[in-house]
Amino acid sequence: MNIRVRYAPSPTGLQHIGGIRTALFNWHFARSAGGKFILRLEDTDRTRYDPAFEQNLYDTFRWLGIHWDEGPDTGGLFAPYVQSKRTELYRHHAQELLEKGHGYRCFCSAERLEKIRAERETARSSATGYDRHCRTINAEESSRRAAAGENFTIRLRIPLEAVTCFNDRLLGDIEWKNNDINPDPVLLKSDGFPTYHLANIVDDHLMEITHVLRAQEWLSSTPLHVILYKAFDWDPPEFCHLPMVMGQDGKKLSKRHGAASIDEFRLQGILSEALINYTALLGCSYEEGKELYSPEELGKRFSLDKLNKAPAVFDYKKLEWYNGQYIRMKTNDELAALTIPWALQQGLFTENAAVEQRCLYTEAIGLVRERVVFLPEIPEKLRFVFSEPALPAAEEFMPKKSGLVSTLSLLTMGKTLLGEYFPGGKALSDEEAENLAKELAEKEEIKVGDLLMPLRVAITGQRVSPPLFASIRLLGEKQCLARVERALRFLSGQELVGHSPS
Ligand code: GLU
Ligand code: ZN
């Protein structure tokens, strides 16, 4: 069988984790089976449609690197792949159902439908949906009223007192009492636009979709779809409703849990590889203990048998872990290219900065690449390389249990140390530099950490900084010395203002 699957979003919101998880599973399934992955835009709800959401769909998928074989932009044998361009087709199919008696015209006004809803509410009735008022209008009267120009919708005539059965690849055999299905839903609206149900199954059939992999929230629509397939005399595709994605509180993943859209993750500095890897494992298990998978690997190894029935839990911390892993896999050049927009935004250097500045940036990434979780942390942590950091408060320079006087003397020793780091103008290696620091600390009977703290703060502006020796090497002797002298002047000034000595 030629596997054909689709992702069929409605552009009524930004792309979110649930959506791209569905897309990924479909994509990986197609890849694993040598099948085709199709993108179809279900844009028939014109009141909620916004071109910005459509653009967001394309941008998100481009960023993620997910490709479709057929779709609105790529075209294909079954084009167009945009439902608003296929309305004639749906009208034609609704007409067919009408003629076969599986559909009927409903002439009820919006006011009447609203009235029955309100009456039921007052009566606290458990009945919901349409009251099947027009189901018994005979064909003749129906045609006459339509010809006279009365407004109507076309509804599906659901066989009553029957049961609809279908198999779900993950959930097994499912039986649904027809009386529990939304009563005779609208297929074609009075403006001639189809509803989701009609357009969705007409397209799945015409586009020769073999498997419908979609979120579990659509499960309750499936009996209705199966009835529609029967009404058209078509074979339904295989259905597979994917495991739910929850927040850590056990509730369905939503905005409340954090980033609402994929855009937000991108802007936070999450890498697309990390997001794909983590999302592809939400509800799907591969190899015990193996956590890192490339998109190619996922595309090879996916199978419907690997899906879990249990809901998946989305853990932001785990995504951060993935991001750290993927950051470590990039080269400094790649990380520079990825983070330069943030570096510019944070003002580390300007758009037309000299090549040396950019080279310095790329080199400096080596100092922090092991320590960041989000991309913008890279330029944040490297700010001190590009501009002299603001002088922190005097206390910031002081090692634990030290006061101003001892800190001043530690920094003076630090300065001496610095003077030995560039013998003949060439910087020592980390190891050599560290040995020198150790020797001096031993001689002075102090801890190395204490010796280096004021030096670290003077040079980087922070108590916790990228590796000190490497930072010194990168900044060069002259700049480091200037920073140390500035700190010495500052701390001596503090002494005069009357800090308690120790
Ligand atoms: N347009 C529906 C959505 O927005 C498609 C559901 C389905 O896959 O059938 O998710
Ligand atoms: Zn009616």
Short mmCIF file of C-alpha atoms and ligand atoms in Angstrom, two decimals, residues 106-108 130 133-134, ligand 2:
data_model
loop_
_atom_site.label_atom_id
_atom_site.label_comp_id
_atom_site.label_asym_id
_atom_site.label_seq_id
_atom_site.Cartn_x
_atom_site.Cartn_y
_atom_site.Cartn_z
CA CYS A 106 -32.70 22.34 7.18
CA PHE A 107 -34.55 25.65 6.90
CA CYS A 108 -34.31 26.57 10.58
CA TYR A 130 -30.22 20.14 16.77
CA HIS A 133 -36.95 19.51 13.21
CA CYS A 134 -36.51 19.42 9.41
ZN ZN B 2 -34.16 22.65 10.63
#
